[in-house]
mmCIF file of C-alpha atoms in Angstrom:
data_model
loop_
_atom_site.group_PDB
_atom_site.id
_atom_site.type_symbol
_atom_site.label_atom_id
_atom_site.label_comp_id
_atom_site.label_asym_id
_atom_site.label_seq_id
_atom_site.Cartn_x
_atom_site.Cartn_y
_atom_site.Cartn_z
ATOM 1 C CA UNK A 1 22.207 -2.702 -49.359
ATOM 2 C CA UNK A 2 24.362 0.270 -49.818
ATOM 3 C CA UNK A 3 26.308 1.901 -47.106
ATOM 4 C CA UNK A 4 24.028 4.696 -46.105
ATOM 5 C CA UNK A 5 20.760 2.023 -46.134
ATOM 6 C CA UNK A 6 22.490 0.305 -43.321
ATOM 7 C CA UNK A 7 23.548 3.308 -41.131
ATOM 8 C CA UNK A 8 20.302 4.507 -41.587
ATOM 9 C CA UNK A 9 18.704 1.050 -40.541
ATOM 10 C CA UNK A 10 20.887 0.998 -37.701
ATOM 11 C CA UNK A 11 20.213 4.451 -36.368
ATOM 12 C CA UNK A 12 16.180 3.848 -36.373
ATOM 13 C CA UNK A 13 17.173 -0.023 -34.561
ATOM 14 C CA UNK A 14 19.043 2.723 -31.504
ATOM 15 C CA UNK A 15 16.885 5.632 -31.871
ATOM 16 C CA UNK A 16 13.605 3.166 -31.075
ATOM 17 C CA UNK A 17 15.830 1.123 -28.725
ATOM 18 C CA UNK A 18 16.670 4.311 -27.074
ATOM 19 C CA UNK A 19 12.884 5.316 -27.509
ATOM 20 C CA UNK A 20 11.989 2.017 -25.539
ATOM 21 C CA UNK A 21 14.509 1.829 -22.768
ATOM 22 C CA UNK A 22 13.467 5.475 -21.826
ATOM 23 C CA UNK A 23 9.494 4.875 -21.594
ATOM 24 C CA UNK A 24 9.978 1.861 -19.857
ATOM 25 C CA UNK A 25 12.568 3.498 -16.972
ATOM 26 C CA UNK A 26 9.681 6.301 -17.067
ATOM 27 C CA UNK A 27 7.154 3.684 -16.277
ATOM 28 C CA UNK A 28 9.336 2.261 -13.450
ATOM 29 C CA UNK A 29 9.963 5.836 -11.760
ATOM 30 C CA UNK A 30 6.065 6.180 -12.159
ATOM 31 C CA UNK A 31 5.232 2.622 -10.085
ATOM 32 C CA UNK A 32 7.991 4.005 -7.712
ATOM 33 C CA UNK A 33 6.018 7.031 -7.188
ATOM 34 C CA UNK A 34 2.627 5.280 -7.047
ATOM 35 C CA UNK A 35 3.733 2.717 -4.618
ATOM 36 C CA UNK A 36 5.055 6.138 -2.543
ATOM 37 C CA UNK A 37 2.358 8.017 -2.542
ATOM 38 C CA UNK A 38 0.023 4.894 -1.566
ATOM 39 C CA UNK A 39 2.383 3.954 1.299
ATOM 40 C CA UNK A 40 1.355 8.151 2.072
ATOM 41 C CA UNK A 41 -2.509 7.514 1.876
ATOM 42 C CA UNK A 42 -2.242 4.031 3.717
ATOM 43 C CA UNK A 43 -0.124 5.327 6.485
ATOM 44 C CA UNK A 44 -2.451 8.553 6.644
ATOM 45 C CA UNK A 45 -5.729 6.023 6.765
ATOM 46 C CA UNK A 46 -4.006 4.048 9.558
ATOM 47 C CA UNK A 47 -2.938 6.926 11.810
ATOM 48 C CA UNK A 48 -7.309 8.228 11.575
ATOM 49 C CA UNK A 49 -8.278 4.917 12.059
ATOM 50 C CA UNK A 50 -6.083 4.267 15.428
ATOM 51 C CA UNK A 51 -6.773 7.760 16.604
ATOM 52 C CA UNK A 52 -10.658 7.276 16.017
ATOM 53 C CA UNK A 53 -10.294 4.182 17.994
ATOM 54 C CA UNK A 54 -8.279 6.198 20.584
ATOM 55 C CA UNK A 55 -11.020 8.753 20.954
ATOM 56 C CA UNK A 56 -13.759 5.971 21.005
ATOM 57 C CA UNK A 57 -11.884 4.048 23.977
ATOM 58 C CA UNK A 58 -12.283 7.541 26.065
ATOM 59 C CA UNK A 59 -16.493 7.190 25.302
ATOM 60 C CA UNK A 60 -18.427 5.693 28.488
ATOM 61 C CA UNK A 61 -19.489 3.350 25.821
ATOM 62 C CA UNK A 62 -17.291 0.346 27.084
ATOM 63 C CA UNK A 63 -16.318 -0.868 30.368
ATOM 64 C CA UNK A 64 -12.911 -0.250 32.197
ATOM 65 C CA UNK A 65 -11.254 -3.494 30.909
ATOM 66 C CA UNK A 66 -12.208 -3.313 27.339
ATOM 67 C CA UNK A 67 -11.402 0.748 27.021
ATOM 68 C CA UNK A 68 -8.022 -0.438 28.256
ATOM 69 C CA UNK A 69 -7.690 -2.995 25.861
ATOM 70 C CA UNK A 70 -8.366 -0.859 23.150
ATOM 71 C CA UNK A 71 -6.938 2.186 23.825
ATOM 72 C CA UNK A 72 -3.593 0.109 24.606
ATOM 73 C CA UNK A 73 -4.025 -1.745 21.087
ATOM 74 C CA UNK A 74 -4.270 1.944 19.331
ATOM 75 C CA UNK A 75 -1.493 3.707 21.386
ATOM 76 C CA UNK A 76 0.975 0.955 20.360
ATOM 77 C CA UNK A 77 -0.317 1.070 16.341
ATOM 78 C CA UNK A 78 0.232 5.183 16.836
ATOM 79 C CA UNK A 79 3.953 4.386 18.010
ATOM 80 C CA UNK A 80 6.396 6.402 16.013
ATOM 81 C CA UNK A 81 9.510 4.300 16.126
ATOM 82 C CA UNK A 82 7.933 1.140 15.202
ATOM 83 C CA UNK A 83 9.756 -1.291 12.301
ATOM 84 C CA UNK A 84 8.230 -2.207 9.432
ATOM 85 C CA UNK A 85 6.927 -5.661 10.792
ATOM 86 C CA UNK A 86 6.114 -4.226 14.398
ATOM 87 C CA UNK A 87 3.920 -1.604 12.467
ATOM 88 C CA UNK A 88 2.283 -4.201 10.501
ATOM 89 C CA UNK A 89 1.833 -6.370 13.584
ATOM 90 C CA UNK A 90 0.159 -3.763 15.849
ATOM 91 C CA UNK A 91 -2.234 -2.734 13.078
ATOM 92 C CA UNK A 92 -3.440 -6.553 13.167
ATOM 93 C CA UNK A 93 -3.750 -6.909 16.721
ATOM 94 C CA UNK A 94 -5.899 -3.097 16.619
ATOM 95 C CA UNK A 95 -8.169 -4.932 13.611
ATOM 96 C CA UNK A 96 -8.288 -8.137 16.139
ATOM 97 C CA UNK A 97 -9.117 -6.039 18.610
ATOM 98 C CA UNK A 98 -12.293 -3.958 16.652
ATOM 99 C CA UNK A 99 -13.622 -6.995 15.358
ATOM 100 C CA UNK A 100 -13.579 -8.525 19.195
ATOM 101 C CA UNK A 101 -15.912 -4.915 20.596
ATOM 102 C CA UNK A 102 -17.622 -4.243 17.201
ATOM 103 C CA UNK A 103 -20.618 -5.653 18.758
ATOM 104 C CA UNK A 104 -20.407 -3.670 21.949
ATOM 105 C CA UNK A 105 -20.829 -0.569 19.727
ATOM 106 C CA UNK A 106 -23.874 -0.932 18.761
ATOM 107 C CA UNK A 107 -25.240 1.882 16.369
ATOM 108 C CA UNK A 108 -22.483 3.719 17.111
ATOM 109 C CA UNK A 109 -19.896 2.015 14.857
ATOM 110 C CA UNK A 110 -21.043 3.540 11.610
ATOM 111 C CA UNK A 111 -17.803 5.777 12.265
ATOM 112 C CA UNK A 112 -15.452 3.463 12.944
ATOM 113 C CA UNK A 113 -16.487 1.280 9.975
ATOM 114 C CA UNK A 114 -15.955 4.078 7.366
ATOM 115 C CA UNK A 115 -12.433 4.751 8.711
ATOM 116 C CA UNK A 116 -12.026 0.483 8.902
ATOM 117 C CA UNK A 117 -12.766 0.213 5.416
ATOM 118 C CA UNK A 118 -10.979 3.416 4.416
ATOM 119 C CA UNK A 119 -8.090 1.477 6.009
ATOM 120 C CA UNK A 120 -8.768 -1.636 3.979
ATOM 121 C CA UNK A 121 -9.245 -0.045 0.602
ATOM 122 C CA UNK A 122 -5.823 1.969 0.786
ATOM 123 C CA UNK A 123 -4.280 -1.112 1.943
ATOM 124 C CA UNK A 124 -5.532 -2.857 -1.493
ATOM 125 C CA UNK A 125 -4.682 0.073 -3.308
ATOM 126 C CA UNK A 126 -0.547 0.108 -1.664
ATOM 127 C CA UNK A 127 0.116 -3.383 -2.445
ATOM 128 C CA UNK A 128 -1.721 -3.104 -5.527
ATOM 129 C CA UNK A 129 1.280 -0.637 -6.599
ATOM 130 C CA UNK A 130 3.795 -2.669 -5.191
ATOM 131 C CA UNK A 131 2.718 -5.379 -7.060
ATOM 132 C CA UNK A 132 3.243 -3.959 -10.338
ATOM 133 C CA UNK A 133 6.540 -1.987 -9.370
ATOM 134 C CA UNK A 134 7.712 -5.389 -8.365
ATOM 135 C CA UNK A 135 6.696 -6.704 -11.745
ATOM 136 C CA UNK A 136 8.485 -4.154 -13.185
ATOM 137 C CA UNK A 137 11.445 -4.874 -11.173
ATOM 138 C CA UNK A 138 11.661 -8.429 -12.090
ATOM 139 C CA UNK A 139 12.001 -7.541 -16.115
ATOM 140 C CA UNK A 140 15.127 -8.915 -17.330
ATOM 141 C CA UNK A 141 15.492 -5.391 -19.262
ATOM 142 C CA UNK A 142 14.806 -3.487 -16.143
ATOM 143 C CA UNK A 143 17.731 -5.297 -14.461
ATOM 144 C CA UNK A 144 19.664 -5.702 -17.411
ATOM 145 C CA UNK A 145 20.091 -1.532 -18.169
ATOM 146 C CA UNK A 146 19.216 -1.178 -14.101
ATOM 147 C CA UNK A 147 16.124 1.170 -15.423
ATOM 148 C CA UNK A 148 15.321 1.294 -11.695
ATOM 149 C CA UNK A 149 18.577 3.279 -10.470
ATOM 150 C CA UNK A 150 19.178 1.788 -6.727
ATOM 151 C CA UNK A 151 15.444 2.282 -5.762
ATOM 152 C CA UNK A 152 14.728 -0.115 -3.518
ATOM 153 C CA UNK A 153 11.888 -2.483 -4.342
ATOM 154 C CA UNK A 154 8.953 -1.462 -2.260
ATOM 155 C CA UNK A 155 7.483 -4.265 -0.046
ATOM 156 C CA UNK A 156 3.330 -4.835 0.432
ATOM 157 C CA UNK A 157 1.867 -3.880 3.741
ATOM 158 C CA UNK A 158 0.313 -7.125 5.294
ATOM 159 C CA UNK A 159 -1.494 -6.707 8.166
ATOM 160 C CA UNK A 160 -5.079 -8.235 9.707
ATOM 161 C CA UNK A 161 -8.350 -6.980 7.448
ATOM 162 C CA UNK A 162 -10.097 -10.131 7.198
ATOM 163 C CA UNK A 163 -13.665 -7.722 7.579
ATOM 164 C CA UNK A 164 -15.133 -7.083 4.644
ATOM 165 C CA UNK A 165 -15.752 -3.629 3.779
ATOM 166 C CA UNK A 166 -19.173 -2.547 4.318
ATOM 167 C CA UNK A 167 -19.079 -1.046 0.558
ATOM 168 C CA UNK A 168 -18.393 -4.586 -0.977
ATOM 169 C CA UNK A 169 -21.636 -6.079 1.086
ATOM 170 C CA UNK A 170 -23.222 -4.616 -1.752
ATOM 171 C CA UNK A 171 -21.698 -7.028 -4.698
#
């Protein structure tokens, strides 16, 4: 191999190197932004569903005790200064709490069940994301050329949603 073989073999080795290393810091900043902007639509489905609930508990439909109950359970998941965990802990006591007065709705549920399983599915879909960020995070190449910058890794959103959506009934 003469000189100029081998520079040029070495220069299409970095230039696709190069080529690789960018895509794959493109596809991190993309799971970044995914997990983001599903952390958006969660927190958006959350806030309707506790202010649904909210507006429900003010509806002669329940008695004294249980509007109490429930519009307690939805005033502390509509807290703004909640952590992480106490977030994801008052949205499972307000799912605790629907599944307990579900059955005093009656046929009036039908609107509280789309906004539960609204709720449920954009729950799937953020951990979904933060799943595969995560994945990406763990890449020895990732870490290795630290692809991800200092982004944090984004964490899942676990919370109480053991309903099943009334859209998957179907299946």
């Amino acid at each position: 191999m003469t000189e100029l073989t081998a520079v040029v073999v070495l220069a299409i080795v970095l230039l696709g190197t190069g080529w690789r290393l960018s895509w794959l810091g493109t596809r991190v900043d993309r799971a970044h932004a995914r997990a983001e902007r599903t952390w958006a639509a969660l927190d958006a489905a959350l806030v309707r569903r506790a202010r649904g609930v909210a507006e429900l508990a003010l509806t002669p439909r329940f008695d004294p005790a249980t509007a109490l109950l429930v519009s307690e359970a939805a005033a502390a998941a509509l807290e703004p200064a909640l952590s992480r965990a106490d977030r994801e802990q008052a949205e499972s006591d307000l799912s605790h709490v629907l599944d307990l007065v579900t059955s005093e709705l009656g046929d009036g549920s039908q609107g509280l069940a789309d906004l539960r399983d609204r709720a449920v599915l954009s729950r799937r879909l953020h951990n979904d994301a933060v799943a595969t960020a995560r994945t990406l995070h763990r890449r020895r190449t990732v870490r290795l050329f630290r692809l991800a910058r200092h982004a944090a890794e984004p964490t899942p959103f676990e919370m109480a949603d053991d309903r099943r959506p009334s859209w998957a009934a179907e299946w």
